Each structure stands twice: as C-alpha cells, then as structure tokens.
Amino acid sequence: MDFALSEEQSAIFDMARDFGQDRIAPHARTWEAAGTIPKDLWPEVGELGFGGLYVSEASGGAGLSRLDATLVFEALSMACPSVAAFLSIHNMCAKMIDSFGSDDLKARVLADAVSMKTVLSYCLTEPGSGSDAAALKTRAEKTNAGYVLNGTKAFISGGSYSDAYVCMVRTGGDGPKGVSALYVEDGAAGLSFGGLEDKMGWRAQPTAQVQFDDCQVAAENLIGIEGDGFKYAMAGLDGGRLNISACSLGAAQTALTQTLQYMSERKAFGQSIDQFQALQFRLADMEIELQAARTFLRQAAWKLDQGAPDATKFCAMAKKFVTEAGSKVVDQCLQLHGGYGYLADYGIEKLVRDLRVHQILEGTNEIMRVIVARHLLANR
Ligand SMILES: Cc1cc2nc3c(=O)[nH]c(=O)nc-3n(C[C@H](O)[C@H](O)[C@H](O)COP(=O)(O)OP(=O)(O)OC[C@H]3O[C@@H](n4cnc5c(N)ncnc54)[C@H](O)[C@@H]3O)c2cc1C
C-alpha cells in the first residue's frame, strides 16, 4: 500500500494550483460579484487538458484516473471552489458522452468539449424531483426527425450560460428505465431559460431553470441507448461526488493555511492568538479532520478507478464525510478570524457560503447515508 503521490501526480496538482492562483484567485471576488465566469477562461483551462480530464485519450481527452482528477479539483478550489465545481460538472457531462455516446456524437461534440470551446451543463433535477430523480417528468416524444421535449429542469448550473445541455428526459414509462439522455445544443428551437437564481454561494456560477417548449432535438443527439439514461446519469455522479468533495477539501485547506498565518499576526492580551492553547487545539483538530478527509477521498477515488464493487458506497461515504469536514473547517476558520472573518475582504466568508451547497447537491448528504445504509443492509 502506497499513500504517496507519484511524481506525475504531484506535477498535475502543482500545475492546477499554479493556474488557479494565477488565473482564478485574483478574480474570484469580481466574478462572484458579476455572477458569471468570463467565457474566455475556459479555452485556457482546456489547454491544460482539464476540459476532458477522464475522457479517454482516444477521444482527445487527458485519460486521467479519478484519483488524478480529484487532485486537479482540490488544487483549483484553493483559488475558488465555485469555479472548480463548475468545471467538475462540465467534465461529468464530457465523460458521459465519451463512455456512452455513439461514435457519431463523440466525433461531433467531444473535441470542442475537451478544448472547452463548448461548455456543458448537466440537467437532471426538476422543480418536483431532486433526491427522487427517477421521478422526473420532462417528456421527450419520438418523431420522425428525432425528439420533441416538454418540461422544466431546475437549479441547472450554467443554465443560459452553457453551450450544450446533457438532459435526462422521459422517453418511456415511469421509473428509471423510462429515462434517456439527450444532448441539447444552445439555440435549439423551443429551448429557453428562467431568470438567474439568487444564491447563498456559488455566486460566480449562473444557475437557472432550463425550459423545453416543444423543443426539437435530432435523433442523433440521443446519448447511448433509449431507456439507459438514468444509469448513465448515476454513473456520472460517483465521480461528481469525488470532485465536489475535492472542492471542499481544497477550499478548506486554503482557509486553514490562511488562518494559521492570521493567528500569528493577530494579537490579544499581549500575545499572538496562536499562543492560546485552546485555539491551538482547534488548529490541531482541523488538521486531523482535513488529513482524514484527504485520505478517505483518495481511497474512494482509488476504488472507483479499480472498478471495486463497493466503489459507489465509498464515493457516497467520502462525499458525506469530506463535504461536512470542509464546511466545519471553514466555519471554524471564520471564528478564529473574529469579526474580520465576517468581512468579505478576508475571503473566508465566501468559502463558508460556497461550501455549504456541497452538502446538498450531487445527491444530498442524507441520500449519501441512504446509499451507505442500503449497502450495509444488503450485505449483512
Ligand atoms: C446551487 C445549486 C446548483 C445545482 N446544480 C445542479 C445541476 O447543475 N444539475 C442538476 O441536475 N441539479 C442541480 N442542483 C440540484 C440538486 O442536485 C438538488 O437540489 C438536490 O439533489 C436535492 O434535491 P431537492 O432540492 O429537490 O431536495 P429534496 O429532494 O426535496 O430534499 C429535501 C430534503 O429531504 C431530504 N430527503 C429527500 N429524500 C430523502 C430520503 N429518502 N431519506 C432521507 N432524506 C431525504 C433531502 O436530503 C433534503 O434534506 C443544484 C442545486 C443547487 C442548490
């Protein structure tokens, strides 16, 4: 058993961290205030190979492992978890197309997705179905030319911003087996968007409803086989959960590093506040929590890479553990900054807001427990 990163993995981490510090961190607050990420960032991200992190090399992707990809998200989140998490969603979509799409679809769309000339969104949630995603109602009727879509997707990261939408829609009867995945390009007739959601965190990312009113989609834009869309959507989520955990980890690590520095400078009662043992213990607890989270996350990623039978359970456990650890740590870091932690200039309050949603999306942390409990009960 080897817990060390290889030289190549360290290089991947360093490249992502340096890019984040250079091209994202200086702008994170401006982009948050603007409510959008400049589109011209993405081709630069694509040039580093981050637009198709685990898209196969045969399809033009970087062909990295899931473990390698978590390093990229951990490192980029040190600059801004909202931007890093947006990239995770794009990668989840690109991987779905690479794994399940027809050769024609892959040839048509993957090169631009990998280079990030096009940015992709993932559309599963609806106003009436979130955790119970298989209850989705958006209907796709088959016609001679393809499909006609009617319905609404809710909370879509990149809604009205992205260039294409990977949409889970109902082509058959009730339940997961009636769901198919379709690739819907921006500009499709009958595709429109709700207003931008006003959110607690992840404010740099536009979030909006995606609406279909007799939206026309070509038959060739079906991803894989009709009726298998829910399976594809869930397959994408195991990796998405790892990435989102990595985003919590990187952001929390940044907050801890910054807090260590702050505590050496801030004085109270005639000494720097890092001299109070009660506060040193809090620092120690945070370090323990983050190291445990990192080890657990990398183990889950390794399981997914190995195709281990319990990989889904480990991805769910890691997601629950790491995202809660990350939120706890950034909240403590805010506390250790005193009143200054509450001010936007210090950057910590943004992390508290950004990380909160990691406990809600890619499956809520309650649903992560449902998955773990189901495995426990099935295998007793
Ligand atoms: C900022 C943001 C961005 C998002 N981006 C996307 C996106 O890009 N694409 C996309 O498809 N979706 C996206 N989502 C949606 C997200 O995935 C859902 O919000 C999430 O799955 C929860 O669904 P819900 O909000 O309908 O909550 P509900 O499912 O209504 O859950 C409400 C509460 O009940 C709990 N609960 C539900 N069922 C159970 C159960 N069986 N056992 C125990 N507890 C349960 C939940 O954990 C939660 O606490 C985004 C959400 C947000 C906030």
PDB file of N, CA and C in Angstrom, residues 255-331:
ATOM      1  N   ALA A 255      -8.357  27.863   3.653  1.00  0.00           N
ATOM      2  CA  ALA A 255      -8.822  28.616   4.829  1.00  0.00           C
ATOM      3  C   ALA A 255      -7.931  28.322   6.028  1.00  0.00           C
ATOM      4  N   LEU A 256      -7.533  27.063   6.195  1.00  0.00           N
ATOM      5  CA  LEU A 256      -6.694  26.708   7.343  1.00  0.00           C
ATOM      6  C   LEU A 256      -5.312  27.353   7.224  1.00  0.00           C
ATOM      7  N   THR A 257      -4.737  27.297   6.035  1.00  0.00           N
ATOM      8  CA  THR A 257      -3.406  27.890   5.819  1.00  0.00           C
ATOM      9  C   THR A 257      -3.457  29.389   6.123  1.00  0.00           C
ATOM     10  N   GLN A 258      -4.503  30.022   5.624  1.00  0.00           N
ATOM     11  CA  GLN A 258      -4.658  31.467   5.833  1.00  0.00           C
ATOM     12  C   GLN A 258      -4.878  31.794   7.319  1.00  0.00           C
ATOM     13  N   THR A 259      -5.601  30.916   7.990  1.00  0.00           N
ATOM     14  CA  THR A 259      -5.901  31.139   9.409  1.00  0.00           C
ATOM     15  C   THR A 259      -4.634  31.000  10.262  1.00  0.00           C
ATOM     16  N   LEU A 260      -3.800  30.043   9.896  1.00  0.00           N
ATOM     17  CA  LEU A 260      -2.522  29.870  10.615  1.00  0.00           C
ATOM     18  C   LEU A 260      -1.700  31.151  10.546  1.00  0.00           C
ATOM     19  N   GLN A 261      -1.657  31.726   9.357  1.00  0.00           N
ATOM     20  CA  GLN A 261      -0.905  32.972   9.170  1.00  0.00           C
ATOM     21  C   GLN A 261      -1.538  34.109   9.963  1.00  0.00           C
ATOM     22  N   TYR A 262      -2.853  34.224   9.854  1.00  0.00           N
ATOM     23  CA  TYR A 262      -3.573  35.304  10.533  1.00  0.00           C
ATOM     24  C   TYR A 262      -3.338  35.234  12.044  1.00  0.00           C
ATOM     25  N   MET A 263      -3.365  34.029  12.576  1.00  0.00           N
ATOM     26  CA  MET A 263      -3.242  33.878  14.033  1.00  0.00           C
ATOM     27  C   MET A 263      -1.846  34.221  14.539  1.00  0.00           C
ATOM     28  N   SER A 264      -0.866  34.150  13.636  1.00  0.00           N
ATOM     29  CA  SER A 264       0.488  34.538  14.068  1.00  0.00           C
ATOM     30  C   SER A 264       0.615  36.065  14.105  1.00  0.00           C
ATOM     31  N   GLU A 265      -0.280  36.758  13.393  1.00  0.00           N
ATOM     32  CA  GLU A 265      -0.194  38.223  13.303  1.00  0.00           C
ATOM     33  C   GLU A 265      -1.137  38.931  14.273  1.00  0.00           C
ATOM     34  N   ARG A 266      -2.270  38.325  14.549  1.00  0.00           N
ATOM     35  CA  ARG A 266      -3.294  38.976  15.371  1.00  0.00           C
ATOM     36  C   ARG A 266      -2.943  38.855  16.860  1.00  0.00           C
ATOM     37  N   LYS A 267      -2.962  40.003  17.546  1.00  0.00           N
ATOM     38  CA  LYS A 267      -2.586  39.997  18.968  1.00  0.00           C
ATOM     39  C   LYS A 267      -3.813  40.227  19.849  1.00  0.00           C
ATOM     40  N   ALA A 268      -3.834  39.557  21.014  1.00  0.00           N
ATOM     41  CA  ALA A 268      -4.861  39.797  22.034  1.00  0.00           C
ATOM     42  C   ALA A 268      -4.241  39.468  23.389  1.00  0.00           C
ATOM     43  N   PHE A 269      -4.524  40.251  24.373  1.00  0.00           N
ATOM     44  CA  PHE A 269      -3.991  40.043  25.728  1.00  0.00           C
ATOM     45  C   PHE A 269      -2.465  39.918  25.718  1.00  0.00           C
ATOM     46  N   GLY A 270      -1.823  40.739  24.873  1.00  0.00           N
ATOM     47  CA  GLY A 270      -0.363  40.831  24.881  1.00  0.00           C
ATOM     48  C   GLY A 270       0.355  39.719  24.144  1.00  0.00           C
ATOM     49  N   GLN A 271      -0.326  38.874  23.438  1.00  0.00           N
ATOM     50  CA  GLN A 271       0.373  37.836  22.664  1.00  0.00           C
ATOM     51  C   GLN A 271      -0.391  37.506  21.375  1.00  0.00           C
ATOM     52  N   SER A 272       0.307  36.855  20.458  1.00  0.00           N
ATOM     53  CA  SER A 272      -0.416  36.472  19.236  1.00  0.00           C
ATOM     54  C   SER A 272      -1.403  35.368  19.611  1.00  0.00           C
ATOM     55  N   ILE A 273      -2.533  35.356  18.916  1.00  0.00           N
ATOM     56  CA  ILE A 273      -3.601  34.455  19.356  1.00  0.00           C
ATOM     57  C   ILE A 273      -3.261  32.983  19.129  1.00  0.00           C
ATOM     58  N   ASP A 274      -2.209  32.701  18.313  1.00  0.00           N
ATOM     59  CA  ASP A 274      -1.821  31.293  18.153  1.00  0.00           C
ATOM     60  C   ASP A 274      -1.134  30.740  19.405  1.00  0.00           C
ATOM     61  N   GLN A 275      -0.933  31.605  20.409  1.00  0.00           N
ATOM     62  CA  GLN A 275      -0.307  31.132  21.654  1.00  0.00           C
ATOM     63  C   GLN A 275      -1.325  30.593  22.664  1.00  0.00           C
ATOM     64  N   PHE A 276      -2.603  30.792  22.398  1.00  0.00           N
ATOM     65  CA  PHE A 276      -3.632  30.254  23.308  1.00  0.00           C
ATOM     66  C   PHE A 276      -3.824  28.768  23.014  1.00  0.00           C
ATOM     67  N   GLN A 277      -3.649  27.955  24.059  1.00  0.00           N
ATOM     68  CA  GLN A 277      -3.693  26.518  23.782  1.00  0.00           C
ATOM     69  C   GLN A 277      -5.076  26.059  23.301  1.00  0.00           C
ATOM     70  N   ALA A 278      -6.110  26.722  23.808  1.00  0.00           N
ATOM     71  CA  ALA A 278      -7.464  26.340  23.367  1.00  0.00           C
ATOM     72  C   ALA A 278      -7.586  26.489  21.856  1.00  0.00           C
ATOM     73  N   LEU A 279      -6.943  27.546  21.323  1.00  0.00           N
ATOM     74  CA  LEU A 279      -7.025  27.767  19.868  1.00  0.00           C
ATOM     75  C   LEU A 279      -6.076  26.820  19.116  1.00  0.00           C
ATOM     76  N   GLN A 280      -4.929  26.521  19.733  1.00  0.00           N
ATOM     77  CA  GLN A 280      -4.008  25.550  19.102  1.00  0.00           C
ATOM     78  C   GLN A 280      -4.702  24.199  18.934  1.00  0.00           C
ATOM     79  N   PHE A 281      -5.502  23.827  19.941  1.00  0.00           N
ATOM     80  CA  PHE A 281      -6.223  22.539  19.852  1.00  0.00           C
ATOM     81  C   PHE A 281      -7.218  22.563  18.690  1.00  0.00           C
ATOM     82  N   ARG A 282      -7.820  23.732  18.475  1.00  0.00           N
ATOM     83  CA  ARG A 282      -8.758  23.821  17.344  1.00  0.00           C
ATOM     84  C   ARG A 282      -8.010  23.646  16.021  1.00  0.00           C
ATOM     85  N   LEU A 283      -6.803  24.264  15.957  1.00  0.00           N
ATOM     86  CA  LEU A 283      -5.991  24.097  14.746  1.00  0.00           C
ATOM     87  C   LEU A 283      -5.651  22.618  14.531  1.00  0.00           C
ATOM     88  N   ALA A 284      -5.279  21.976  15.630  1.00  0.00           N
ATOM     89  CA  ALA A 284      -4.914  20.556  15.534  1.00  0.00           C
ATOM     90  C   ALA A 284      -6.116  19.734  15.067  1.00  0.00           C
ATOM     91  N   ASP A 285      -7.278  20.022  15.625  1.00  0.00           N
ATOM     92  CA  ASP A 285      -8.483  19.273  15.227  1.00  0.00           C
ATOM     93  C   ASP A 285      -8.771  19.459  13.733  1.00  0.00           C
ATOM     94  N   MET A 286      -8.569  20.682  13.252  1.00  0.00           N
ATOM     95  CA  MET A 286      -8.843  20.945  11.837  1.00  0.00           C
ATOM     96  C   MET A 286      -7.859  20.184  10.957  1.00  0.00           C
ATOM     97  N   GLU A 287      -6.590  20.170  11.377  1.00  0.00           N
ATOM     98  CA  GLU A 287      -5.575  19.440  10.600  1.00  0.00           C
ATOM     99  C   GLU A 287      -5.919  17.946  10.554  1.00  0.00           C
ATOM    100  N   ILE A 288      -6.327  17.402  11.697  1.00  0.00           N
ATOM    101  CA  ILE A 288      -6.688  15.971  11.751  1.00  0.00           C
ATOM    102  C   ILE A 288      -7.868  15.702  10.816  1.00  0.00           C
ATOM    103  N   GLU A 289      -8.844  16.565  10.898  1.00  0.00           N
ATOM    104  CA  GLU A 289     -10.060  16.396  10.108  1.00  0.00           C
ATOM    105  C   GLU A 289      -9.748  16.441   8.596  1.00  0.00           C
ATOM    106  N   LEU A 290      -8.907  17.391   8.198  1.00  0.00           N
ATOM    107  CA  LEU A 290      -8.610  17.524   6.763  1.00  0.00           C
ATOM    108  C   LEU A 290      -7.723  16.381   6.260  1.00  0.00           C
ATOM    109  N   GLN A 291      -6.782  15.941   7.094  1.00  0.00           N
ATOM    110  CA  GLN A 291      -5.935  14.810   6.653  1.00  0.00           C
ATOM    111  C   GLN A 291      -6.769  13.547   6.526  1.00  0.00           C
ATOM    112  N   ALA A 292      -7.698  13.352   7.458  1.00  0.00           N
ATOM    113  CA  ALA A 292      -8.572  12.176   7.391  1.00  0.00           C
ATOM    114  C   ALA A 292      -9.446  12.266   6.136  1.00  0.00           C
ATOM    115  N   ALA A 293      -9.962  13.461   5.875  1.00  0.00           N
ATOM    116  CA  ALA A 293     -10.825  13.661   4.700  1.00  0.00           C
ATOM    117  C   ALA A 293     -10.044  13.367   3.420  1.00  0.00           C
ATOM    118  N   ARG A 294      -8.802  13.835   3.369  1.00  0.00           N
ATOM    119  CA  ARG A 294      -7.987  13.650   2.143  1.00  0.00           C
ATOM    120  C   ARG A 294      -7.727  12.164   1.896  1.00  0.00           C
ATOM    121  N   THR A 295      -7.365  11.465   2.951  1.00  0.00           N
ATOM    122  CA  THR A 295      -7.063  10.030   2.815  1.00  0.00           C
ATOM    123  C   THR A 295      -8.308   9.258   2.382  1.00  0.00           C
ATOM    124  N   PHE A 296      -9.432   9.585   2.999  1.00  0.00           N
ATOM    125  CA  PHE A 296     -10.691   8.898   2.685  1.00  0.00           C
ATOM    126  C   PHE A 296     -11.111   9.168   1.237  1.00  0.00           C
ATOM    127  N   LEU A 297     -10.986  10.423   0.832  1.00  0.00           N
ATOM    128  CA  LEU A 297     -11.359  10.803  -0.533  1.00  0.00           C
ATOM    129  C   LEU A 297     -10.504  10.050  -1.551  1.00  0.00           C
ATOM    130  N   ARG A 298      -9.203  10.008  -1.298  1.00  0.00           N
ATOM    131  CA  ARG A 298      -8.307   9.361  -2.274  1.00  0.00           C
ATOM    132  C   ARG A 298      -8.543   7.853  -2.302  1.00  0.00           C
ATOM    133  N   GLN A 299      -8.901   7.287  -1.164  1.00  0.00           N
ATOM    134  CA  GLN A 299      -9.229   5.859  -1.155  1.00  0.00           C
ATOM    135  C   GLN A 299     -10.491   5.597  -1.998  1.00  0.00           C
ATOM    136  N   ALA A 300     -11.498   6.454  -1.838  1.00  0.00           N
ATOM    137  CA  ALA A 300     -12.736   6.284  -2.614  1.00  0.00           C
ATOM    138  C   ALA A 300     -12.449   6.435  -4.107  1.00  0.00           C
ATOM    139  N   ALA A 301     -11.596   7.402  -4.461  1.00  0.00           N
ATOM    140  CA  ALA A 301     -11.247   7.618  -5.870  1.00  0.00           C
ATOM    141  C   ALA A 301     -10.512   6.389  -6.414  1.00  0.00           C
ATOM    142  N   TRP A 302      -9.634   5.854  -5.610  1.00  0.00           N
ATOM    143  CA  TRP A 302      -8.896   4.642  -6.000  1.00  0.00           C
ATOM    144  C   TRP A 302      -9.865   3.483  -6.232  1.00  0.00           C
ATOM    145  N   LYS A 303     -10.859   3.349  -5.366  1.00  0.00           N
ATOM    146  CA  LYS A 303     -11.871   2.286  -5.522  1.00  0.00           C
ATOM    147  C   LYS A 303     -12.600   2.442  -6.862  1.00  0.00           C
ATOM    148  N   LEU A 304     -12.952   3.694  -7.193  1.00  0.00           N
ATOM    149  CA  LEU A 304     -13.663   3.921  -8.449  1.00  0.00           C
ATOM    150  C   LEU A 304     -12.758   3.581  -9.639  1.00  0.00           C
ATOM    151  N   ASP A 305     -11.485   3.959  -9.533  1.00  0.00           N
ATOM    152  CA  ASP A 305     -10.533   3.633 -10.598  1.00  0.00           C
ATOM    153  C   ASP A 305     -10.365   2.128 -10.770  1.00  0.00           C
ATOM    154  N   GLN A 306     -10.400   1.402  -9.659  1.00  0.00           N
ATOM    155  CA  GLN A 306     -10.213  -0.054  -9.711  1.00  0.00           C
ATOM    156  C   GLN A 306     -11.477  -0.774 -10.151  1.00  0.00           C
ATOM    157  N   GLY A 307     -12.605  -0.051 -10.215  1.00  0.00           N
ATOM    158  CA  GLY A 307     -13.885  -0.711 -10.500  1.00  0.00           C
ATOM    159  C   GLY A 307     -14.298  -1.607  -9.343  1.00  0.00           C
ATOM    160  N   ALA A 308     -13.943  -1.241  -8.137  1.00  0.00           N
ATOM    161  CA  ALA A 308     -14.274  -2.058  -6.955  1.00  0.00           C
ATOM    162  C   ALA A 308     -15.790  -2.152  -6.791  1.00  0.00           C
ATOM    163  N   PRO A 309     -16.298  -3.301  -6.346  1.00  0.00           N
ATOM    164  CA  PRO A 309     -17.753  -3.456  -6.234  1.00  0.00           C
ATOM    165  C   PRO A 309     -18.373  -2.492  -5.215  1.00  0.00           C
ATOM    166  N   ASP A 310     -17.586  -2.064  -4.255  1.00  0.00           N
ATOM    167  CA  ASP A 310     -18.139  -1.128  -3.253  1.00  0.00           C
ATOM    168  C   ASP A 310     -17.737   0.330  -3.538  1.00  0.00           C
ATOM    169  N   ALA A 311     -17.367   0.622  -4.801  1.00  0.00           N
ATOM    170  CA  ALA A 311     -16.920   1.986  -5.122  1.00  0.00           C
ATOM    171  C   ALA A 311     -18.030   3.014  -4.884  1.00  0.00           C
ATOM    172  N   THR A 312     -19.258   2.688  -5.290  1.00  0.00           N
ATOM    173  CA  THR A 312     -20.359   3.654  -5.117  1.00  0.00           C
ATOM    174  C   THR A 312     -20.555   3.980  -3.644  1.00  0.00           C
ATOM    175  N   LYS A 313     -20.478   2.954  -2.802  1.00  0.00           N
ATOM    176  CA  LYS A 313     -20.631   3.176  -1.356  1.00  0.00           C
ATOM    177  C   LYS A 313     -19.499   4.081  -0.844  1.00  0.00           C
ATOM    178  N   PHE A 314     -18.279   3.829  -1.295  1.00  0.00           N
ATOM    179  CA  PHE A 314     -17.147   4.641  -0.823  1.00  0.00           C
ATOM    180  C   PHE A 314     -17.246   6.088  -1.328  1.00  0.00           C
ATOM    181  N   CYS A 315     -17.725   6.258  -2.570  1.00  0.00           N
ATOM    182  CA  CYS A 315     -17.877   7.624  -3.086  1.00  0.00           C
ATOM    183  C   CYS A 315     -18.926   8.366  -2.248  1.00  0.00           C
ATOM    184  N   ALA A 316     -19.998   7.669  -1.887  1.00  0.00           N
ATOM    185  CA  ALA A 316     -21.047   8.297  -1.072  1.00  0.00           C
ATOM    186  C   ALA A 316     -20.524   8.628   0.323  1.00  0.00           C
ATOM    187  N   MET A 317     -19.772   7.686   0.912  1.00  0.00           N
ATOM    188  CA  MET A 317     -19.241   7.928   2.268  1.00  0.00           C
ATOM    189  C   MET A 317     -18.266   9.100   2.258  1.00  0.00           C
ATOM    190  N   ALA A 318     -17.404   9.109   1.242  1.00  0.00           N
ATOM    191  CA  ALA A 318     -16.410  10.182   1.172  1.00  0.00           C
ATOM    192  C   ALA A 318     -17.106  11.526   0.975  1.00  0.00           C
ATOM    193  N   LYS A 319     -18.134  11.543   0.134  1.00  0.00           N
ATOM    194  CA  LYS A 319     -18.832  12.805  -0.148  1.00  0.00           C
ATOM    195  C   LYS A 319     -19.432  13.366   1.137  1.00  0.00           C
ATOM    196  N   LYS A 320     -20.078  12.509   1.887  1.00  0.00           N
ATOM    197  CA  LYS A 320     -20.703  12.950   3.144  1.00  0.00           C
ATOM    198  C   LYS A 320     -19.621  13.436   4.119  1.00  0.00           C
ATOM    199  N   PHE A 321     -18.591  12.643   4.281  1.00  0.00           N
ATOM    200  CA  PHE A 321     -17.567  12.948   5.290  1.00  0.00           C
ATOM    201  C   PHE A 321     -16.761  14.201   4.922  1.00  0.00           C
ATOM    202  N   VAL A 322     -16.308  14.247   3.680  1.00  0.00           N
ATOM    203  CA  VAL A 322     -15.381  15.318   3.282  1.00  0.00           C
ATOM    204  C   VAL A 322     -16.112  16.663   3.184  1.00  0.00           C
ATOM    205  N   THR A 323     -17.339  16.658   2.632  1.00  0.00           N
ATOM    206  CA  THR A 323     -18.032  17.945   2.493  1.00  0.00           C
ATOM    207  C   THR A 323     -18.419  18.495   3.869  1.00  0.00           C
ATOM    208  N   GLU A 324     -18.742  17.603   4.808  1.00  0.00           N
ATOM    209  CA  GLU A 324     -19.064  18.104   6.157  1.00  0.00           C
ATOM    210  C   GLU A 324     -17.801  18.568   6.875  1.00  0.00           C
ATOM    211  N   ALA A 325     -16.717  17.841   6.691  1.00  0.00           N
ATOM    212  CA  ALA A 325     -15.447  18.265   7.302  1.00  0.00           C
ATOM    213  C   ALA A 325     -15.037  19.627   6.740  1.00  0.00           C
ATOM    214  N   GLY A 326     -15.163  19.789   5.428  1.00  0.00           N
ATOM    215  CA  GLY A 326     -14.777  21.053   4.791  1.00  0.00           C
ATOM    216  C   GLY A 326     -15.581  22.214   5.345  1.00  0.00           C
ATOM    217  N   SER A 327     -16.889  22.027   5.464  1.00  0.00           N
ATOM    218  CA  SER A 327     -17.738  23.114   5.969  1.00  0.00           C
ATOM    219  C   SER A 327     -17.416  23.434   7.425  1.00  0.00           C
ATOM    220  N   LYS A 328     -17.162  22.386   8.216  1.00  0.00           N
ATOM    221  CA  LYS A 328     -16.826  22.603   9.632  1.00  0.00           C
ATOM    222  C   LYS A 328     -15.534  23.421   9.746  1.00  0.00           C
ATOM    223  N   VAL A 329     -14.558  23.052   8.927  1.00  0.00           N
ATOM    224  CA  VAL A 329     -13.247  23.724   8.997  1.00  0.00           C
ATOM    225  C   VAL A 329     -13.370  25.196   8.580  1.00  0.00           C
ATOM    226  N   VAL A 330     -14.060  25.479   7.480  1.00  0.00           N
ATOM    227  CA  VAL A 330     -14.128  26.890   7.059  1.00  0.00           C
ATOM    228  C   VAL A 330     -14.915  27.720   8.080  1.00  0.00           C
ATOM    229  N   ASP A 331     -15.901  27.104   8.698  1.00  0.00           N
ATOM    230  CA  ASP A 331     -16.667  27.823   9.720  1.00  0.00           C
ATOM    231  C   ASP A 331     -15.780  28.137  10.932  1.00  0.00           C
TER     232      ASP A 331
END
